[in-house]
Amino acid sequence: MILDIIVSTLINGSVYALLAIGFSLIFGVARIVNIAHTAFYMIAAYCIYFATHRIGLHPLWGMLAAVVLVTLIGLISYKFFIDPIREHEAAVLIATIALAMIFQEVMLLIFSGDFLSVPSLVKGYVLVLGVKVSYQQLLTIAGALIILAAVWMLLMKTRLGLAVRSTADDREVANLMGMNVARVAMMTMGISVALAAFTGAVVVPLTILNPHMWMHPLIMMMAVVVLGGLGSIKGSFAGAYILGFSEALVVFLIPMGSFLKGSVALSIMILVLLIRPEGLFGVAFEEER
Amino acid sequence: MKKTRILLSVVLAAFLVMTIGVPAYGAKTIKIGVIGPMNFMQGKGHWNGAVMAAEEINAQGGIQVGSKKMKIELIKADSNEFLSITDATNAMERAITYDKVDFLVGGFRTEAVLAMQDIAMDYKKIFIGCGAAHPTLCIRVARDYKRYKYFFRGTPFNSMFLVKTCFAHLGFVGKELKTQLNIPKLKVAIVGEKQVWVEPMIGVAKTTIPKLGMELVGVWRPSQTATDVTAELSAVQRSGAHIVFTIFSSSVGITFARQAGELKVPAVMVGINVEAQKDGFWKATQGMGNYAMTMNTYARGVEVNELTKPFIEKYIKLFGEVPTYTADTYSAIAITLKKAIEKAGTLDADKLIPVMETMEVMVPSGRVKYIKDAKGRKLHDLAWGPGYLTSLGVQWQDGELKAVWPNGWQGVTYKGVVPYKIAPWIVEKYKK
């Protein structure tokens, strides 16, 4: 059972981490609460379905195409719907909710409400200490961890990463130091949406596609971000695995109540916030000057 | 200037009233509202079945109403009931007041159908429910006949009978396992999605399973939209269950079957899995749903009566798939309503109701007869059992949905029913 819990934690935790880090990045840099973040993840999943079932591409090519396409859609959405109202946080919030709903309705119109799926990249399972773990699950964990490592490298070892972190730390100082904050925000949006698309790509062989598939991850992703501390990448990472672990524990220890996994995870988040309101790795943002 | 504005306003208002409020003066057609979640499989079934019925009737010149023949005109009403009950009631209201339908068929989700039923009753429109199974829909007819007499159940038979059928399937599969694998004491795990309609079924299952000579080893309740049930599957395997009694109506049915197939869980699946009733299930599970069994209404190649095969084949020819049970809007229009109207010679609901209540008609899924409750009150609910409606037990066998039940159940076997198959990895594990 312990191995079951570890595998489940790694899969769910990695997915939440990928989503939450992308969400956190754009919030940290541009103060954009992008409710449409998981809708991009949904679009990526549908793009992969379209590429594999309608065009006949290998799922791997479909995944690559989906990441590129969704990133472009994300950038266009940012340019036309978010950037013009970027300074009005409430307006951005409403605009991104509307964007998510539009994406949902478009997917519903194109693909209908039927449940769809994409083939696994690898079939079969391996017995680990008597527990059956599918190869696809292992691949998903590996894929998610590689992407997380790549994001960490990008943020810590590149000039772009430095710019992103600086802007996230203090936008005004970054601006005064001659950095083009608007451009950094645009590029961060690209990275953020690409992360959402990557999440869709690694998860799609394990999940069922439907136009409402963005809602549950949205709630969990926001819970992770709040738990970890708004704007903290490290916090998002830790929060994701904590909530992933709590979900796995509920499913394995309370079989009659496995549907409660989301509620239990959210209760843990509330408990932590009661003790530490800024979250686990809370970042104290500079006051707007 | 002021007078001109007033005049323009009056003209505009009159124009709007004429174009919106009075849509069809002197219509010579019978308008049938087809209401369902049109963006989903269930609604598509509603619409397709109705289209097939209308084409068939209109090709024959229409329905004989007294001395004249009237053609069918279908009105599509998207209830969007999975997402919003308000949308469903609005669609019903619009179909009756704006589109001026004469009859209504469709509806799927009980909560929505109850609300839609009330609107249809307010306007005294005959509404044949083709989707929701809750008994309350018909109990309302018995309790308040004057108000609810305009509602009739079209499909499926009510959930009390659905439960009975499920346990008949469980007994059948248990017998197959005992015979083929020589397992002395069968263990059963219940996996039911967390939905209200599942609660009474689990309660009944807990008492019925021991009565069938089987041991209940646990109950698991994933969310109806769970995208990962490996935890539940691991637990089922640890419990040593030979049979998983599934109660799924939503996407979790696909997830469960797919992951069980991927991990080759050594337990057979039987019960209700609505997603497994659809042609898309095979693709959605990437073929991993092989050997999953569920209750269903139709299977290609199975003939409940002489109407079944022509209906299924024509439906496949027109729409490229085997009909789901919501496509029984076909029977509601082309058989039940047509016969009642021709017999009564009128479209008047109050005159049609007594005719429909006493009618017994053959439809592609069996024989339709409206039953009464224990107190002898009219229910407008469907008769279940040998000679009437029984449904089928269907199993996915290498990409095809085959009927495996009834195979001698209470003396009933339909033409085209094939033997039940046990997955090879289960045979390998238990065969001694």
PDB file of N, CA and C in Angstrom, chain A residues 175-254:
ATOM      1  N   ASN A 175      11.854  47.599 -13.168  1.00  0.00           N
ATOM      2  CA  ASN A 175      11.567  48.619 -14.169  1.00  0.00           C
ATOM      3  C   ASN A 175      12.591  49.757 -14.111  1.00  0.00           C
ATOM      4  N   LEU A 176      12.891  50.195 -12.892  1.00  0.00           N
ATOM      5  CA  LEU A 176      13.858  51.287 -12.708  1.00  0.00           C
ATOM      6  C   LEU A 176      15.259  50.883 -13.149  1.00  0.00           C
ATOM      7  N   MET A 177      15.531  49.570 -13.038  1.00  0.00           N
ATOM      8  CA  MET A 177      16.861  49.076 -13.441  1.00  0.00           C
ATOM      9  C   MET A 177      16.959  48.921 -14.971  1.00  0.00           C
ATOM     10  N   GLY A 178      15.924  49.306 -15.668  1.00  0.00           N
ATOM     11  CA  GLY A 178      15.973  49.308 -17.132  1.00  0.00           C
ATOM     12  C   GLY A 178      15.415  48.054 -17.789  1.00  0.00           C
ATOM     13  N   MET A 179      14.789  47.193 -16.991  1.00  0.00           N
ATOM     14  CA  MET A 179      14.226  45.983 -17.595  1.00  0.00           C
ATOM     15  C   MET A 179      12.861  46.298 -18.216  1.00  0.00           C
ATOM     16  N   ASN A 180      12.610  45.670 -19.355  1.00  0.00           N
ATOM     17  CA  ASN A 180      11.324  45.879 -20.010  1.00  0.00           C
ATOM     18  C   ASN A 180      10.314  44.918 -19.359  1.00  0.00           C
ATOM     19  N   VAL A 181       9.641  45.438 -18.344  1.00  0.00           N
ATOM     20  CA  VAL A 181       8.744  44.594 -17.537  1.00  0.00           C
ATOM     21  C   VAL A 181       7.599  44.016 -18.379  1.00  0.00           C
ATOM     22  N   ALA A 182       7.086  44.811 -19.278  1.00  0.00           N
ATOM     23  CA  ALA A 182       5.978  44.337 -20.124  1.00  0.00           C
ATOM     24  C   ALA A 182       6.420  43.141 -20.972  1.00  0.00           C
ATOM     25  N   ARG A 183       7.648  43.232 -21.481  1.00  0.00           N
ATOM     26  CA  ARG A 183       8.154  42.143 -22.309  1.00  0.00           C
ATOM     27  C   ARG A 183       8.388  40.876 -21.470  1.00  0.00           C
ATOM     28  N   VAL A 184       8.920  41.101 -20.270  1.00  0.00           N
ATOM     29  CA  VAL A 184       9.136  39.954 -19.368  1.00  0.00           C
ATOM     30  C   VAL A 184       7.799  39.287 -19.043  1.00  0.00           C
ATOM     31  N   ALA A 185       6.783  40.127 -18.813  1.00  0.00           N
ATOM     32  CA  ALA A 185       5.452  39.579 -18.506  1.00  0.00           C
ATOM     33  C   ALA A 185       4.938  38.735 -19.672  1.00  0.00           C
ATOM     34  N   MET A 186       5.141  39.240 -20.886  1.00  0.00           N
ATOM     35  CA  MET A 186       4.702  38.513 -22.089  1.00  0.00           C
ATOM     36  C   MET A 186       5.421  37.166 -22.181  1.00  0.00           C
ATOM     37  N   MET A 187       6.734  37.200 -21.950  1.00  0.00           N
ATOM     38  CA  MET A 187       7.506  35.940 -22.046  1.00  0.00           C
ATOM     39  C   MET A 187       7.114  34.989 -20.916  1.00  0.00           C
ATOM     40  N   THR A 188       6.842  35.546 -19.748  1.00  0.00           N
ATOM     41  CA  THR A 188       6.423  34.689 -18.630  1.00  0.00           C
ATOM     42  C   THR A 188       5.079  34.038 -18.947  1.00  0.00           C
ATOM     43  N   MET A 189       4.217  34.800 -19.596  1.00  0.00           N
ATOM     44  CA  MET A 189       2.922  34.232 -19.993  1.00  0.00           C
ATOM     45  C   MET A 189       3.156  33.037 -20.924  1.00  0.00           C
ATOM     46  N   GLY A 190       4.106  33.205 -21.839  1.00  0.00           N
ATOM     47  CA  GLY A 190       4.440  32.117 -22.763  1.00  0.00           C
ATOM     48  C   GLY A 190       4.919  30.883 -21.999  1.00  0.00           C
ATOM     49  N   ILE A 191       5.826  31.104 -21.036  1.00  0.00           N
ATOM     50  CA  ILE A 191       6.354  29.969 -20.246  1.00  0.00           C
ATOM     51  C   ILE A 191       5.220  29.329 -19.443  1.00  0.00           C
ATOM     52  N   SER A 192       4.394  30.178 -18.851  1.00  0.00           N
ATOM     53  CA  SER A 192       3.296  29.693 -18.008  1.00  0.00           C
ATOM     54  C   SER A 192       2.321  28.819 -18.815  1.00  0.00           C
ATOM     55  N   VAL A 193       1.927  29.330 -19.985  1.00  0.00           N
ATOM     56  CA  VAL A 193       0.975  28.568 -20.806  1.00  0.00           C
ATOM     57  C   VAL A 193       1.641  27.298 -21.350  1.00  0.00           C
ATOM     58  N   ALA A 194       2.921  27.407 -21.692  1.00  0.00           N
ATOM     59  CA  ALA A 194       3.629  26.216 -22.174  1.00  0.00           C
ATOM     60  C   ALA A 194       3.644  25.136 -21.088  1.00  0.00           C
ATOM     61  N   LEU A 195       3.813  25.582 -19.835  1.00  0.00           N
ATOM     62  CA  LEU A 195       3.791  24.609 -18.725  1.00  0.00           C
ATOM     63  C   LEU A 195       2.416  23.942 -18.614  1.00  0.00           C
ATOM     64  N   ALA A 196       1.369  24.739 -18.781  1.00  0.00           N
ATOM     65  CA  ALA A 196       0.006  24.166 -18.745  1.00  0.00           C
ATOM     66  C   ALA A 196      -0.153  23.149 -19.875  1.00  0.00           C
ATOM     67  N   ALA A 197       0.380  23.501 -21.050  1.00  0.00           N
ATOM     68  CA  ALA A 197       0.280  22.587 -22.204  1.00  0.00           C
ATOM     69  C   ALA A 197       1.100  21.318 -21.965  1.00  0.00           C
ATOM     70  N   PHE A 198       2.290  21.474 -21.396  1.00  0.00           N
ATOM     71  CA  PHE A 198       3.104  20.300 -21.068  1.00  0.00           C
ATOM     72  C   PHE A 198       2.354  19.390 -20.086  1.00  0.00           C
ATOM     73  N   THR A 199       1.691  20.002 -19.127  1.00  0.00           N
ATOM     74  CA  THR A 199       0.918  19.209 -18.148  1.00  0.00           C
ATOM     75  C   THR A 199      -0.147  18.401 -18.880  1.00  0.00           C
ATOM     76  N   GLY A 200      -0.849  19.078 -19.797  1.00  0.00           N
ATOM     77  CA  GLY A 200      -1.853  18.372 -20.595  1.00  0.00           C
ATOM     78  C   GLY A 200      -1.219  17.212 -21.338  1.00  0.00           C
ATOM     79  N   ALA A 201      -0.018  17.445 -21.876  1.00  0.00           N
ATOM     80  CA  ALA A 201       0.648  16.403 -22.668  1.00  0.00           C
ATOM     81  C   ALA A 201       1.044  15.194 -21.826  1.00  0.00           C
ATOM     82  N   VAL A 202       1.568  15.437 -20.626  1.00  0.00           N
ATOM     83  CA  VAL A 202       1.996  14.271 -19.824  1.00  0.00           C
ATOM     84  C   VAL A 202       0.808  13.537 -19.198  1.00  0.00           C
ATOM     85  N   VAL A 203      -0.282  14.278 -18.981  1.00  0.00           N
ATOM     86  CA  VAL A 203      -1.434  13.652 -18.307  1.00  0.00           C
ATOM     87  C   VAL A 203      -2.374  12.961 -19.292  1.00  0.00           C
ATOM     88  N   VAL A 204      -2.426  13.454 -20.530  1.00  0.00           N
ATOM     89  CA  VAL A 204      -3.483  13.015 -21.444  1.00  0.00           C
ATOM     90  C   VAL A 204      -3.573  11.494 -21.641  1.00  0.00           C
ATOM     91  N   PRO A 205      -2.465  10.735 -21.650  1.00  0.00           N
ATOM     92  CA  PRO A 205      -2.655   9.287 -21.823  1.00  0.00           C
ATOM     93  C   PRO A 205      -3.288   8.601 -20.611  1.00  0.00           C
ATOM     94  N   LEU A 206      -3.347   9.303 -19.491  1.00  0.00           N
ATOM     95  CA  LEU A 206      -3.902   8.687 -18.279  1.00  0.00           C
ATOM     96  C   LEU A 206      -5.307   9.169 -17.957  1.00  0.00           C
ATOM     97  N   THR A 207      -5.784  10.144 -18.705  1.00  0.00           N
ATOM     98  CA  THR A 207      -7.035  10.765 -18.278  1.00  0.00           C
ATOM     99  C   THR A 207      -8.137  10.651 -19.326  1.00  0.00           C
ATOM    100  N   ILE A 208      -9.314  11.119 -18.961  1.00  0.00           N
ATOM    101  CA  ILE A 208     -10.461  11.123 -19.868  1.00  0.00           C
ATOM    102  C   ILE A 208     -10.745  12.572 -20.239  1.00  0.00           C
ATOM    103  N   LEU A 209     -10.872  12.814 -21.536  1.00  0.00           N
ATOM    104  CA  LEU A 209     -11.068  14.192 -21.997  1.00  0.00           C
ATOM    105  C   LEU A 209     -12.548  14.554 -22.017  1.00  0.00           C
ATOM    106  N   ASN A 210     -12.858  15.715 -21.472  1.00  0.00           N
ATOM    107  CA  ASN A 210     -14.183  16.290 -21.651  1.00  0.00           C
ATOM    108  C   ASN A 210     -14.056  17.793 -21.451  1.00  0.00           C
ATOM    109  N   PRO A 211     -15.000  18.567 -21.967  1.00  0.00           N
ATOM    110  CA  PRO A 211     -14.819  20.022 -21.948  1.00  0.00           C
ATOM    111  C   PRO A 211     -14.788  20.654 -20.551  1.00  0.00           C
ATOM    112  N   HIS A 212     -15.107  19.862 -19.529  1.00  0.00           N
ATOM    113  CA  HIS A 212     -15.079  20.426 -18.172  1.00  0.00           C
ATOM    114  C   HIS A 212     -13.871  19.945 -17.380  1.00  0.00           C
ATOM    115  N   MET A 213     -12.942  19.322 -18.053  1.00  0.00           N
ATOM    116  CA  MET A 213     -11.796  18.713 -17.352  1.00  0.00           C
ATOM    117  C   MET A 213     -10.859  19.759 -16.736  1.00  0.00           C
ATOM    118  N   TRP A 214     -11.071  21.030 -17.010  1.00  0.00           N
ATOM    119  CA  TRP A 214     -10.185  22.061 -16.471  1.00  0.00           C
ATOM    120  C   TRP A 214     -10.599  22.521 -15.075  1.00  0.00           C
ATOM    121  N   MET A 215     -11.807  22.176 -14.660  1.00  0.00           N
ATOM    122  CA  MET A 215     -12.332  22.751 -13.411  1.00  0.00           C
ATOM    123  C   MET A 215     -11.698  22.161 -12.151  1.00  0.00           C
ATOM    124  N   HIS A 216     -11.635  20.844 -12.058  1.00  0.00           N
ATOM    125  CA  HIS A 216     -11.059  20.238 -10.850  1.00  0.00           C
ATOM    126  C   HIS A 216      -9.585  20.620 -10.681  1.00  0.00           C
ATOM    127  N   PRO A 217      -8.752  20.500 -11.735  1.00  0.00           N
ATOM    128  CA  PRO A 217      -7.354  20.918 -11.553  1.00  0.00           C
ATOM    129  C   PRO A 217      -7.220  22.401 -11.187  1.00  0.00           C
ATOM    130  N   LEU A 218      -8.157  23.228 -11.645  1.00  0.00           N
ATOM    131  CA  LEU A 218      -8.085  24.661 -11.319  1.00  0.00           C
ATOM    132  C   LEU A 218      -8.193  24.865  -9.805  1.00  0.00           C
ATOM    133  N   ILE A 219      -9.158  24.178  -9.217  1.00  0.00           N
ATOM    134  CA  ILE A 219      -9.363  24.324  -7.770  1.00  0.00           C
ATOM    135  C   ILE A 219      -8.134  23.822  -7.021  1.00  0.00           C
ATOM    136  N   MET A 220      -7.653  22.643  -7.438  1.00  0.00           N
ATOM    137  CA  MET A 220      -6.492  22.072  -6.742  1.00  0.00           C
ATOM    138  C   MET A 220      -5.253  22.946  -6.944  1.00  0.00           C
ATOM    139  N   MET A 221      -5.092  23.462  -8.148  1.00  0.00           N
ATOM    140  CA  MET A 221      -3.929  24.306  -8.445  1.00  0.00           C
ATOM    141  C   MET A 221      -3.955  25.569  -7.578  1.00  0.00           C
ATOM    142  N   MET A 222      -5.116  26.179  -7.451  1.00  0.00           N
ATOM    143  CA  MET A 222      -5.204  27.390  -6.637  1.00  0.00           C
ATOM    144  C   MET A 222      -4.960  27.064  -5.171  1.00  0.00           C
ATOM    145  N   ALA A 223      -5.447  25.898  -4.743  1.00  0.00           N
ATOM    146  CA  ALA A 223      -5.201  25.475  -3.360  1.00  0.00           C
ATOM    147  C   ALA A 223      -3.702  25.291  -3.129  1.00  0.00           C
ATOM    148  N   VAL A 224      -3.035  24.706  -4.096  1.00  0.00           N
ATOM    149  CA  VAL A 224      -1.584  24.491  -3.990  1.00  0.00           C
ATOM    150  C   VAL A 224      -0.865  25.829  -3.875  1.00  0.00           C
ATOM    151  N   VAL A 225      -1.254  26.763  -4.723  1.00  0.00           N
ATOM    152  CA  VAL A 225      -0.589  28.073  -4.745  1.00  0.00           C
ATOM    153  C   VAL A 225      -0.797  28.810  -3.422  1.00  0.00           C
ATOM    154  N   VAL A 226      -2.009  28.737  -2.906  1.00  0.00           N
ATOM    155  CA  VAL A 226      -2.303  29.414  -1.640  1.00  0.00           C
ATOM    156  C   VAL A 226      -1.563  28.722  -0.499  1.00  0.00           C
ATOM    157  N   LEU A 227      -1.578  27.395  -0.525  1.00  0.00           N
ATOM    158  CA  LEU A 227      -0.889  26.635   0.525  1.00  0.00           C
ATOM    159  C   LEU A 227       0.620  26.914   0.511  1.00  0.00           C
ATOM    160  N   GLY A 228       1.195  26.904  -0.670  1.00  0.00           N
ATOM    161  CA  GLY A 228       2.643  27.104  -0.783  1.00  0.00           C
ATOM    162  C   GLY A 228       3.052  28.538  -0.542  1.00  0.00           C
ATOM    163  N   GLY A 229       2.145  29.467  -0.745  1.00  0.00           N
ATOM    164  CA  GLY A 229       2.473  30.883  -0.600  1.00  0.00           C
ATOM    165  C   GLY A 229       2.404  31.544  -1.963  1.00  0.00           C
ATOM    166  N   LEU A 230       1.579  32.580  -2.064  1.00  0.00           N
ATOM    167  CA  LEU A 230       1.381  33.237  -3.367  1.00  0.00           C
ATOM    168  C   LEU A 230       2.691  33.703  -3.966  1.00  0.00           C
ATOM    169  N   GLY A 231       2.939  33.294  -5.187  1.00  0.00           N
ATOM    170  CA  GLY A 231       4.116  33.766  -5.903  1.00  0.00           C
ATOM    171  C   GLY A 231       5.379  32.963  -5.623  1.00  0.00           C
ATOM    172  N   SER A 232       5.332  31.999  -4.705  1.00  0.00           N
ATOM    173  CA  SER A 232       6.537  31.225  -4.381  1.00  0.00           C
ATOM    174  C   SER A 232       6.604  29.944  -5.212  1.00  0.00           C
ATOM    175  N   ILE A 233       7.650  29.824  -6.018  1.00  0.00           N
ATOM    176  CA  ILE A 233       7.827  28.626  -6.848  1.00  0.00           C
ATOM    177  C   ILE A 233       8.092  27.425  -5.944  1.00  0.00           C
ATOM    178  N   LYS A 234       8.980  27.645  -4.973  1.00  0.00           N
ATOM    179  CA  LYS A 234       9.315  26.575  -4.027  1.00  0.00           C
ATOM    180  C   LYS A 234       8.044  26.130  -3.277  1.00  0.00           C
ATOM    181  N   GLY A 235       7.235  27.116  -2.901  1.00  0.00           N
ATOM    182  CA  GLY A 235       5.988  26.830  -2.185  1.00  0.00           C
ATOM    183  C   GLY A 235       5.020  26.031  -3.044  1.00  0.00           C
ATOM    184  N   SER A 236       4.937  26.389  -4.313  1.00  0.00           N
ATOM    185  CA  SER A 236       4.031  25.658  -5.216  1.00  0.00           C
ATOM    186  C   SER A 236       4.461  24.202  -5.317  1.00  0.00           C
ATOM    187  N   PHE A 237       5.774  24.005  -5.409  1.00  0.00           N
ATOM    188  CA  PHE A 237       6.318  22.651  -5.528  1.00  0.00           C
ATOM    189  C   PHE A 237       5.968  21.831  -4.283  1.00  0.00           C
ATOM    190  N   ALA A 238       6.246  22.407  -3.117  1.00  0.00           N
ATOM    191  CA  ALA A 238       5.989  21.679  -1.863  1.00  0.00           C
ATOM    192  C   ALA A 238       4.493  21.469  -1.665  1.00  0.00           C
ATOM    193  N   GLY A 239       3.715  22.530  -1.900  1.00  0.00           N
ATOM    194  CA  GLY A 239       2.262  22.449  -1.709  1.00  0.00           C
ATOM    195  C   GLY A 239       1.638  21.385  -2.595  1.00  0.00           C
ATOM    196  N   ALA A 240       2.142  21.270  -3.824  1.00  0.00           N
ATOM    197  CA  ALA A 240       1.590  20.293  -4.769  1.00  0.00           C
ATOM    198  C   ALA A 240       1.752  18.868  -4.230  1.00  0.00           C
ATOM    199  N   TYR A 241       2.935  18.565  -3.731  1.00  0.00           N
ATOM    200  CA  TYR A 241       3.153  17.197  -3.244  1.00  0.00           C
ATOM    201  C   TYR A 241       2.429  16.940  -1.923  1.00  0.00           C
ATOM    202  N   ILE A 242       2.262  17.984  -1.120  1.00  0.00           N
ATOM    203  CA  ILE A 242       1.512  17.803   0.142  1.00  0.00           C
ATOM    204  C   ILE A 242       0.048  17.458  -0.187  1.00  0.00           C
ATOM    205  N   LEU A 243      -0.533  18.222  -1.096  1.00  0.00           N
ATOM    206  CA  LEU A 243      -1.944  17.953  -1.434  1.00  0.00           C
ATOM    207  C   LEU A 243      -2.084  16.625  -2.196  1.00  0.00           C
ATOM    208  N   GLY A 244      -1.118  16.336  -3.055  1.00  0.00           N
ATOM    209  CA  GLY A 244      -1.125  15.050  -3.769  1.00  0.00           C
ATOM    210  C   GLY A 244      -1.058  13.889  -2.795  1.00  0.00           C
ATOM    211  N   PHE A 245      -0.214  14.047  -1.776  1.00  0.00           N
ATOM    212  CA  PHE A 245      -0.045  13.004  -0.757  1.00  0.00           C
ATOM    213  C   PHE A 245      -1.328  12.851   0.069  1.00  0.00           C
ATOM    214  N   SER A 246      -1.930  13.965   0.440  1.00  0.00           N
ATOM    215  CA  SER A 246      -3.150  13.872   1.256  1.00  0.00           C
ATOM    216  C   SER A 246      -4.275  13.200   0.462  1.00  0.00           C
ATOM    217  N   GLU A 247      -4.345  13.483  -0.826  1.00  0.00           N
ATOM    218  CA  GLU A 247      -5.358  12.826  -1.665  1.00  0.00           C
ATOM    219  C   GLU A 247      -5.117  11.320  -1.702  1.00  0.00           C
ATOM    220  N   ALA A 248      -3.859  10.935  -1.902  1.00  0.00           N
ATOM    221  CA  ALA A 248      -3.527   9.506  -1.983  1.00  0.00           C
ATOM    222  C   ALA A 248      -3.861   8.803  -0.667  1.00  0.00           C
ATOM    223  N   LEU A 249      -3.557   9.476   0.443  1.00  0.00           N
ATOM    224  CA  LEU A 249      -3.841   8.871   1.754  1.00  0.00           C
ATOM    225  C   LEU A 249      -5.334   8.597   1.914  1.00  0.00           C
ATOM    226  N   VAL A 250      -6.150   9.568   1.533  1.00  0.00           N
ATOM    227  CA  VAL A 250      -7.605   9.410   1.685  1.00  0.00           C
ATOM    228  C   VAL A 250      -8.093   8.219   0.862  1.00  0.00           C
ATOM    229  N   VAL A 251      -7.640   8.159  -0.385  1.00  0.00           N
ATOM    230  CA  VAL A 251      -8.117   7.099  -1.282  1.00  0.00           C
ATOM    231  C   VAL A 251      -7.731   5.724  -0.749  1.00  0.00           C
ATOM    232  N   PHE A 252      -6.521   5.606  -0.241  1.00  0.00           N
ATOM    233  CA  PHE A 252      -6.062   4.286   0.182  1.00  0.00           C
ATOM    234  C   PHE A 252      -6.532   3.907   1.581  1.00  0.00           C
ATOM    235  N   LEU A 253      -6.696   4.900   2.445  1.00  0.00           N
ATOM    236  CA  LEU A 253      -7.052   4.558   3.832  1.00  0.00           C
ATOM    237  C   LEU A 253      -8.560   4.583   4.095  1.00  0.00           C
ATOM    238  N   ILE A 254      -9.319   5.344   3.276  1.00  0.00           N
ATOM    239  CA  ILE A 254     -10.784   5.390   3.499  1.00  0.00           C
ATOM    240  C   ILE A 254     -11.472   4.996   2.197  1.00  0.00           C
TER     241      ILE A 254
END
